[in-house]
PDB file of C-alpha atoms in Angstrom:
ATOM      1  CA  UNK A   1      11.053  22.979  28.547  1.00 69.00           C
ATOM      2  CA  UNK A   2      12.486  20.307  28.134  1.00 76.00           C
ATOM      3  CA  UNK A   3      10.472  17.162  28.807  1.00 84.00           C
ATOM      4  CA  UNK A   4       6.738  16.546  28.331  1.00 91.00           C
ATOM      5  CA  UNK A   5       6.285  14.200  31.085  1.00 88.00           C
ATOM      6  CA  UNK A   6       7.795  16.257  33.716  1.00 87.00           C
ATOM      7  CA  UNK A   7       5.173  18.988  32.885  1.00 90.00           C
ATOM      8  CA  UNK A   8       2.192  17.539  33.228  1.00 93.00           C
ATOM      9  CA  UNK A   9       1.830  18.956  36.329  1.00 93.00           C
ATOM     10  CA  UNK A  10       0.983  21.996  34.300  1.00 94.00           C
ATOM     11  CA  UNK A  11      -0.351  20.426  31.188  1.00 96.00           C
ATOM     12  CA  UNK A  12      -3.345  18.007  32.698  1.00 96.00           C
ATOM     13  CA  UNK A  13      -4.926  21.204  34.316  1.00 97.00           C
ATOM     14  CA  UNK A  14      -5.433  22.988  31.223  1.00 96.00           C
ATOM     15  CA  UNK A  15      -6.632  19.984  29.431  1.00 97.00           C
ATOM     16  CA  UNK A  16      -9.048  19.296  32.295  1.00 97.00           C
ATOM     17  CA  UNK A  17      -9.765  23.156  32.003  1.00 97.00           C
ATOM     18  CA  UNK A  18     -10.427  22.977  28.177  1.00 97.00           C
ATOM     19  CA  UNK A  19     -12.564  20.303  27.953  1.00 97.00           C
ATOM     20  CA  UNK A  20     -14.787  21.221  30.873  1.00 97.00           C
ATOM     21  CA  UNK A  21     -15.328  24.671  29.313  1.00 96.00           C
ATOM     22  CA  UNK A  22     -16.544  22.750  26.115  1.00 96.00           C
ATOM     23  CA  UNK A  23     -17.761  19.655  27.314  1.00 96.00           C
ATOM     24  CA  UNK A  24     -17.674  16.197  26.156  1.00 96.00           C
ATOM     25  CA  UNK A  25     -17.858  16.693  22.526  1.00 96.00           C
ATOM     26  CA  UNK A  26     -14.135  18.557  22.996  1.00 97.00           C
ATOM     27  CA  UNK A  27     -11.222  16.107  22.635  1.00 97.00           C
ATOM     28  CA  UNK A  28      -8.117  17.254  24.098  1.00 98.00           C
ATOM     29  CA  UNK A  29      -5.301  15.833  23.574  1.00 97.00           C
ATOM     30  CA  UNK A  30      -1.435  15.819  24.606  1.00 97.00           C
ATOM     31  CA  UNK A  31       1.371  14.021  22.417  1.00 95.00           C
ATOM     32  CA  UNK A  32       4.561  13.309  23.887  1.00 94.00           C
ATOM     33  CA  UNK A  33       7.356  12.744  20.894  1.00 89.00           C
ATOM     34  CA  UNK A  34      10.064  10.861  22.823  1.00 85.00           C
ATOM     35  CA  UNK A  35       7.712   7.944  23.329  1.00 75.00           C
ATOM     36  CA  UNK A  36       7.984   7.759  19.486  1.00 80.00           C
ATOM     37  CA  UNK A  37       5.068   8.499  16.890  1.00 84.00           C
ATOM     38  CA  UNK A  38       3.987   4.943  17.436  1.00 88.00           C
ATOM     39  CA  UNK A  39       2.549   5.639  20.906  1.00 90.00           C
ATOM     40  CA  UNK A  40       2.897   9.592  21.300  1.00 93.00           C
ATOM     41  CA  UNK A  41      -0.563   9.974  23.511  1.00 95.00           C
ATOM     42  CA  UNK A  42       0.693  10.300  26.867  1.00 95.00           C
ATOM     43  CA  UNK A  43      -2.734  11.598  27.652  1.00 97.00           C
ATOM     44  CA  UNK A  44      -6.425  12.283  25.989  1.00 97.00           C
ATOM     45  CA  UNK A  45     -10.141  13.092  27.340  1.00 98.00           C
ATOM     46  CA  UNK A  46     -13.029  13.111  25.775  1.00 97.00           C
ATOM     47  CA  UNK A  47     -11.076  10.507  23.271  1.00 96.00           C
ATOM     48  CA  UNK A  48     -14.463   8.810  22.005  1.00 95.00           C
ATOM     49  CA  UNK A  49     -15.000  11.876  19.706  1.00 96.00           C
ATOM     50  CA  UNK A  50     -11.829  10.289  17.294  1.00 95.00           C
ATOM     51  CA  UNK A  51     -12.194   7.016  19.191  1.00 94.00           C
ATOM     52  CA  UNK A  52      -8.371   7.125  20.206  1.00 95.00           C
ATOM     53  CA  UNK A  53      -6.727   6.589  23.673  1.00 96.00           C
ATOM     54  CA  UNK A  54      -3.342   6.784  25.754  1.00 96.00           C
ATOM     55  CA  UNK A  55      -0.762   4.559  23.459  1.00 94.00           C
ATOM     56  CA  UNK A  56      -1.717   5.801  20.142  1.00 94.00           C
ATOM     57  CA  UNK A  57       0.451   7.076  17.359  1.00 92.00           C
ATOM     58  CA  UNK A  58       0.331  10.703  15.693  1.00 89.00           C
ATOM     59  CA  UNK A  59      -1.943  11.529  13.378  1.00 89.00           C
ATOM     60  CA  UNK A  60      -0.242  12.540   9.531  1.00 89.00           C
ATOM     61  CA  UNK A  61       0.150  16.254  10.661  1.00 87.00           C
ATOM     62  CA  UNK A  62       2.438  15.688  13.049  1.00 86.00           C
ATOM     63  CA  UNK A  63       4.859  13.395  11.089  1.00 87.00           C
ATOM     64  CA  UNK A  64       4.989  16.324   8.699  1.00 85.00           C
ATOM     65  CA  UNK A  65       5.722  18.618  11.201  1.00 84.00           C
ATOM     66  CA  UNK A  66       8.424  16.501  12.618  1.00 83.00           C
ATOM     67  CA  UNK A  67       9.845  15.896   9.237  1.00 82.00           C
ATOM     68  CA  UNK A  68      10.004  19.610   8.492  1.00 74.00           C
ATOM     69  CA  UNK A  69       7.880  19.749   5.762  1.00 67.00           C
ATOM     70  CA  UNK A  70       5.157  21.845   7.482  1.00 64.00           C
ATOM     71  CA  UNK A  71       7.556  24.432   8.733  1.00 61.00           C
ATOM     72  CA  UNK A  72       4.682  26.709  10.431  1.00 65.00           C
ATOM     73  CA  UNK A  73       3.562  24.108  12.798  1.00 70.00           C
ATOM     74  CA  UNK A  74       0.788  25.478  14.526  1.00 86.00           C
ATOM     75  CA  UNK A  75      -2.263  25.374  13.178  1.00 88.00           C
ATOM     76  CA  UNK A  76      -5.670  26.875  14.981  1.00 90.00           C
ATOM     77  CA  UNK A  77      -9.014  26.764  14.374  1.00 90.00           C
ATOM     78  CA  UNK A  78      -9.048  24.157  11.117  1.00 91.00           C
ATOM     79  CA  UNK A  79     -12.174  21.924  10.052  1.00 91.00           C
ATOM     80  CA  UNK A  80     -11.149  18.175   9.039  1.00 89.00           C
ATOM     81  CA  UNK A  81     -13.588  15.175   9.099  1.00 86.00           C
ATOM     82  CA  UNK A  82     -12.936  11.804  10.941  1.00 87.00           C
ATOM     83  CA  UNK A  83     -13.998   8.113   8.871  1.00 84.00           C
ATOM     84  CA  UNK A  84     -16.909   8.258  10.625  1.00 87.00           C
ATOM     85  CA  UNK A  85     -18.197  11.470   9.196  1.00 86.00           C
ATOM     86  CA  UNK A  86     -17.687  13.908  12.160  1.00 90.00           C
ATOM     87  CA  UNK A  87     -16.815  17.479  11.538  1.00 90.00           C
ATOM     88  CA  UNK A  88     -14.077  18.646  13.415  1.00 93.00           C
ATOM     89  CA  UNK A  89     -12.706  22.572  14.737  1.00 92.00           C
ATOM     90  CA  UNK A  90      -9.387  21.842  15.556  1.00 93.00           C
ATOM     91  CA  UNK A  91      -6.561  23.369  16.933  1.00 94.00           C
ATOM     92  CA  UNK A  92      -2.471  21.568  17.185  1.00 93.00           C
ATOM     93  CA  UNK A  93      -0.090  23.413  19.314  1.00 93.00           C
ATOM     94  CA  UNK A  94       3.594  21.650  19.250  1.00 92.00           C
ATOM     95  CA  UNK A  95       5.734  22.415  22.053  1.00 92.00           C
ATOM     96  CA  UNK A  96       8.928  22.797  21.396  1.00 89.00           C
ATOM     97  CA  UNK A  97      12.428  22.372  23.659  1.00 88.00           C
ATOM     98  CA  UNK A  98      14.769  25.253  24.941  1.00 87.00           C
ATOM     99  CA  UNK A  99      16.448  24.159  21.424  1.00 87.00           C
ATOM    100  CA  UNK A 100      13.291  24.992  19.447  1.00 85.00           C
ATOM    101  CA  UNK A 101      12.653  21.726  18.269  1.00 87.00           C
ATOM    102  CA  UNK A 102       9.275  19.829  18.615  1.00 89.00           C
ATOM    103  CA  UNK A 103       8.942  17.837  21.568  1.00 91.00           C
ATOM    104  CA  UNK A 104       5.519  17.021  21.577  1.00 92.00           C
ATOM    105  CA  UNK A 105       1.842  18.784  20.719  1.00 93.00           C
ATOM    106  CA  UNK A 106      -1.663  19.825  22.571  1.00 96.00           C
ATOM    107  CA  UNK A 107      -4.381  19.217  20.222  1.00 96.00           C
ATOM    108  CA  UNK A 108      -8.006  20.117  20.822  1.00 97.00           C
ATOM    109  CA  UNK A 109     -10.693  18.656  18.249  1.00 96.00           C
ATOM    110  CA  UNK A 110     -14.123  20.123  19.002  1.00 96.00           C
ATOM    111  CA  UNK A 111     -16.997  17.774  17.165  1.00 95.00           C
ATOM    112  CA  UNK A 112     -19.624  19.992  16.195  1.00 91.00           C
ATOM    113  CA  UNK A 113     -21.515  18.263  13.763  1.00 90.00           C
ATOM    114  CA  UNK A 114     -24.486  18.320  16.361  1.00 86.00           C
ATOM    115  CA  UNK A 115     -23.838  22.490  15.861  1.00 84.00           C
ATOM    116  CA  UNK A 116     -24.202  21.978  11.795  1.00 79.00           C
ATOM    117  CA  UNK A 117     -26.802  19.586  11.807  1.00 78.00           C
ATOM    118  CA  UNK A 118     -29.019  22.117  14.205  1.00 82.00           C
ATOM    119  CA  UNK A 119     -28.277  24.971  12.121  1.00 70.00           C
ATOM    120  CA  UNK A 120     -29.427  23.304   8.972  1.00 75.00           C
ATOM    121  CA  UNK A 121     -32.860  22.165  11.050  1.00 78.00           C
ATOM    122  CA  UNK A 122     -33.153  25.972  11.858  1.00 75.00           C
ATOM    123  CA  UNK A 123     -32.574  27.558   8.362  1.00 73.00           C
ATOM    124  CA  UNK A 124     -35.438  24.735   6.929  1.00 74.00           C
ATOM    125  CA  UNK A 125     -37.635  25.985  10.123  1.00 75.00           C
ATOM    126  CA  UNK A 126     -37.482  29.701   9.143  1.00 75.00           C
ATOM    127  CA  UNK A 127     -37.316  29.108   5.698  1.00 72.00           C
ATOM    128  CA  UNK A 128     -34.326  30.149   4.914  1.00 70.00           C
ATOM    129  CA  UNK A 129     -32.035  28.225   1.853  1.00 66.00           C
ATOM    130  CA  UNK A 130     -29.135  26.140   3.331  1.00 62.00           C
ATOM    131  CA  UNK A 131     -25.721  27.633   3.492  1.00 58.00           C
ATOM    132  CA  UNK A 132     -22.370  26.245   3.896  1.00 57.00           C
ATOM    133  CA  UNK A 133     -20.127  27.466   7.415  1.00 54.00           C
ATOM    134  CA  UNK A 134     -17.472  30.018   6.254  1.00 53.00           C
ATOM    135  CA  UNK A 135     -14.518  27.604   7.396  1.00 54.00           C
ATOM    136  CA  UNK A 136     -10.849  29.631   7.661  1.00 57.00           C
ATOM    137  CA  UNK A 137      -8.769  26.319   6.986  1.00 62.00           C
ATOM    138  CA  UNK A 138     -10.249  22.301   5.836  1.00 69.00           C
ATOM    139  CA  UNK A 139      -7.285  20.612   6.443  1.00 77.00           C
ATOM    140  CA  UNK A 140      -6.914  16.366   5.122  1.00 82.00           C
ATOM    141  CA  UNK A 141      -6.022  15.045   9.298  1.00 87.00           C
ATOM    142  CA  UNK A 142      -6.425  11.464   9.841  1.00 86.00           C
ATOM    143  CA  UNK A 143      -6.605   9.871  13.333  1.00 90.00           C
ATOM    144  CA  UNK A 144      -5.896   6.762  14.097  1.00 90.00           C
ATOM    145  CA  UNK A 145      -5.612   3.812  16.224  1.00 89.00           C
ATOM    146  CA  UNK A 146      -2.172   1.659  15.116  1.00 90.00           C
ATOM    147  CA  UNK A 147       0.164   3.617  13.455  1.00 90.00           C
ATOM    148  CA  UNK A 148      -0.349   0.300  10.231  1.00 91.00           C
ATOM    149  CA  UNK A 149      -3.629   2.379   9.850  1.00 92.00           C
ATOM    150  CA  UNK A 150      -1.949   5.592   9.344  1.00 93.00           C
ATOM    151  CA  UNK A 151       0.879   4.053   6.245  1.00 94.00           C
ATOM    152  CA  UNK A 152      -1.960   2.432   4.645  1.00 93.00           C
ATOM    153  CA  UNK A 153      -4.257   5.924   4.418  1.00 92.00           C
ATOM    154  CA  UNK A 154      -0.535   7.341   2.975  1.00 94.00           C
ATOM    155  CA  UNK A 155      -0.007   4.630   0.593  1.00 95.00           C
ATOM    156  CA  UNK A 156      -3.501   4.983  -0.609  1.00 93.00           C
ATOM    157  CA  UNK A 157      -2.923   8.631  -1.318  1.00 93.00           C
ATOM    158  CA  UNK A 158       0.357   8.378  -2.287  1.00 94.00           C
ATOM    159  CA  UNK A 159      -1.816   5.456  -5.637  1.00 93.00           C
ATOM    160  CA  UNK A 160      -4.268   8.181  -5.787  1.00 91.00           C
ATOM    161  CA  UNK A 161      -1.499  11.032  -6.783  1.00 90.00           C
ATOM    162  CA  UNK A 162       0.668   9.149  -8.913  1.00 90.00           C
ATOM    163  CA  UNK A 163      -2.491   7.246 -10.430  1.00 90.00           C
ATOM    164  CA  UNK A 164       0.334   4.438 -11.667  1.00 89.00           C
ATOM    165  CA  UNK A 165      -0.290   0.533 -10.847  1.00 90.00           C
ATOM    166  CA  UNK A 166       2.772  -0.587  -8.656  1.00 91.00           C
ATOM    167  CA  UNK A 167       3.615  -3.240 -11.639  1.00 91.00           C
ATOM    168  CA  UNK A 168       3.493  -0.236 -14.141  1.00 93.00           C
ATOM    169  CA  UNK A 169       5.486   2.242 -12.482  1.00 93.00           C
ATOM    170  CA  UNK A 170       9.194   3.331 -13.871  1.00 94.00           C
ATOM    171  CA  UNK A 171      11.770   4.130 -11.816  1.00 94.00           C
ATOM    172  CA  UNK A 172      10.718   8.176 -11.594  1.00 94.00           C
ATOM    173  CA  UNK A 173       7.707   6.890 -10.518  1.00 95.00           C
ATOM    174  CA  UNK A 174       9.084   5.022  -7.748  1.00 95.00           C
ATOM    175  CA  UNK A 175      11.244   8.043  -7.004  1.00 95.00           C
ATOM    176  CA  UNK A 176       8.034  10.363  -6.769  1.00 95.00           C
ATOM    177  CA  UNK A 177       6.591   7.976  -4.732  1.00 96.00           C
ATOM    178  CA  UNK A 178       9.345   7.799  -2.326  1.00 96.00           C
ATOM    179  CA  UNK A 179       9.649  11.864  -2.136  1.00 95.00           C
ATOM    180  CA  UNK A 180       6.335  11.514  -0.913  1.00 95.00           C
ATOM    181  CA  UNK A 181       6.665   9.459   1.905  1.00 95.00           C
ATOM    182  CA  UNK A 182       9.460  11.114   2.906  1.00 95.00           C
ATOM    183  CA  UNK A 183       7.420  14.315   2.575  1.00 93.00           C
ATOM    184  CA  UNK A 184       5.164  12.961   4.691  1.00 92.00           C
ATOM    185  CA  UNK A 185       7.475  12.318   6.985  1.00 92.00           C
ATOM    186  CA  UNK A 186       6.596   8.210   6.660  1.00 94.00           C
ATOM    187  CA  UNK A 187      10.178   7.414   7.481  1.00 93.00           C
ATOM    188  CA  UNK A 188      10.453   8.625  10.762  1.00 91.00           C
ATOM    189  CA  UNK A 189       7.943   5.324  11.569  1.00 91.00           C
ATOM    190  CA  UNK A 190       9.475   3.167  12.996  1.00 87.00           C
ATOM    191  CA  UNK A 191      10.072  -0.236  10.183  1.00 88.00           C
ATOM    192  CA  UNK A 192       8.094   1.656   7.904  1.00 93.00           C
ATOM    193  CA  UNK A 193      10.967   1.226   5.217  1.00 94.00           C
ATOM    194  CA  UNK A 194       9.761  -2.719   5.637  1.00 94.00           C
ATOM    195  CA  UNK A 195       6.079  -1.783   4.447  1.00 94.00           C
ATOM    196  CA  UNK A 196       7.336   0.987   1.820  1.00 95.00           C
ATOM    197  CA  UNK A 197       9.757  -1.858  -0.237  1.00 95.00           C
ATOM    198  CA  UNK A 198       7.043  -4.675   0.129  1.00 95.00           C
ATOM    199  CA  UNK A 199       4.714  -1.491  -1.662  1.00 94.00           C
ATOM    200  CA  UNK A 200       7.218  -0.595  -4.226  1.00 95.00           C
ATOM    201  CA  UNK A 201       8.175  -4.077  -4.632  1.00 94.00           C
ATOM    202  CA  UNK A 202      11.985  -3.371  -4.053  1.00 95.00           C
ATOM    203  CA  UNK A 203      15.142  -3.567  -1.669  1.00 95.00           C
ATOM    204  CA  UNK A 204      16.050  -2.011   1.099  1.00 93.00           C
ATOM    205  CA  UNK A 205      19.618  -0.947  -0.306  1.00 94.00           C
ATOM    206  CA  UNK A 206      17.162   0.394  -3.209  1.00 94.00           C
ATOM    207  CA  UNK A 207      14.488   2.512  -0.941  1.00 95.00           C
ATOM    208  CA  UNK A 208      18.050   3.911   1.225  1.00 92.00           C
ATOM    209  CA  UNK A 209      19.512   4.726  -2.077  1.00 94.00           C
ATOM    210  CA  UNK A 210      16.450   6.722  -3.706  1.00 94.00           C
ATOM    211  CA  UNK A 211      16.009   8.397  -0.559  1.00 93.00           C
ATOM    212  CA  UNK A 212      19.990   9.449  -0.818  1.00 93.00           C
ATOM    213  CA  UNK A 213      18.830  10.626  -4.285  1.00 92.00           C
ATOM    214  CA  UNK A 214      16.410  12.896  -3.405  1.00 92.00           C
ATOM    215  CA  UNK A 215      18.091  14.663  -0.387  1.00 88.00           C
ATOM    216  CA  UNK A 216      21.042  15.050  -2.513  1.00 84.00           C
ATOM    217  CA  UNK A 217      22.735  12.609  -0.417  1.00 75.00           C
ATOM    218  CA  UNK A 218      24.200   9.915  -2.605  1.00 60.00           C
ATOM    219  CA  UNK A 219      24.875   9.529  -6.712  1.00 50.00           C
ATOM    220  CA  UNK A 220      22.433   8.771  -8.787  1.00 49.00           C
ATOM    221  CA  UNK A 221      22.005   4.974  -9.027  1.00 48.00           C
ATOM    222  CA  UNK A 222      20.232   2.167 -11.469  1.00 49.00           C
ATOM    223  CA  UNK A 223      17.485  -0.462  -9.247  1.00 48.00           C
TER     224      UNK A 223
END
């Protein structure tokens, strides 16, 4: 394969199929890479359970996927929460090219907090104590509506983990913090590097030359 759009002849059957089998709670959605992350939905139903729509960017899984961070890909049958408090069973397939590289993804997220919520009512009813759902996977997936939404969640993480104020931080902390984001695969956003220097408070011939650092790409060099 080696075009999303040119397959959705086979692609918007399934979704239809999938979401009809698990009704309207069951989000299904299809990314298509070559639009870029800022806009990969090509196509979504059910998209009220993450409140997302045709035009919106990845979520944070799939820049790390693209980045090559997350080398496995796939993932099936994982719990994550939305800001709104929803529980989530998800699944993210990426489809890949005759090349093997990722092209695009189907993702399925299944709300079933209406599930958890009756199966704690039930448990009080018979008297039984509360248990928590034997989950195979919780895994941190943010959805989002403008891909601005998505670097500020990763700058906020990227504060929490190195626990430095910006004004405070030495250059290995800048350094950390720029592994991170390219971890994350921030950089593949388009102008991100704009939002990451304004962060970090410095160049752009700084940010290209830290990233150089860490990939072993360029000397080591003083801001």
């Amino acid at each position: 394969m080696e075009s999303i759009k040119e397959n959705l002849y086979f692609f918007i059957p399934m979704m239809e199929g999938i979401a009809n089998q698990f009704g309207e709670n069951c989000e299904v959605v299809l990314h298509d890479h070559s639009q870029g992350l800022e806009s990969s939905i090509i196509a979504i139903i059910n998209g009220h359970v993450t409140g997302r729509k045709v035009g919106d960017p990845s979520s944070n899984l799939g820049l790390e996927v693209l980045r090559g961070t997350d080398v496995n890909g796939d993932r099936h049958n994982y719990f994550t929460q939305t800001r709104e408090g929803k529980t989530l069973r998800s699944t993210s397939i990426y489809i890949r090219d005759n090349q093997k590289q990722v092209i695009g993804a189907l993702c399925i997220n299944l709300d079933i907090s209406d599930i958890l919520q009756a199966e704690k009512t039930l448990n009080k009813m018979a008297g039984r104590p509360e248990t928590t759902p034997a989950r195979q996977e919780e895994v941190n997936e943010v959805f989002v509506k403008d891909v601005n939404e998505l670097l500020d969640y990763l700058i906020a993480e990227c504060m929490s983990l190195i626990n430095v104020a910006v004004i405070n931080m030495t250059r290995q902390d800048k350094l950390n913090a720029i592994k991170f984001f390219d971890d994350k695969g921030v950089f593949l956003i388009k102008k991100s590097g704009e939002k990451i220097c304004e962060f970090l408070n410095i160049s752009k011939y700084t940010l290209y030359a830290y990233l150089g650092e860490i990939r072993g790409e360029n000397p080591v060099i003083d801001e």
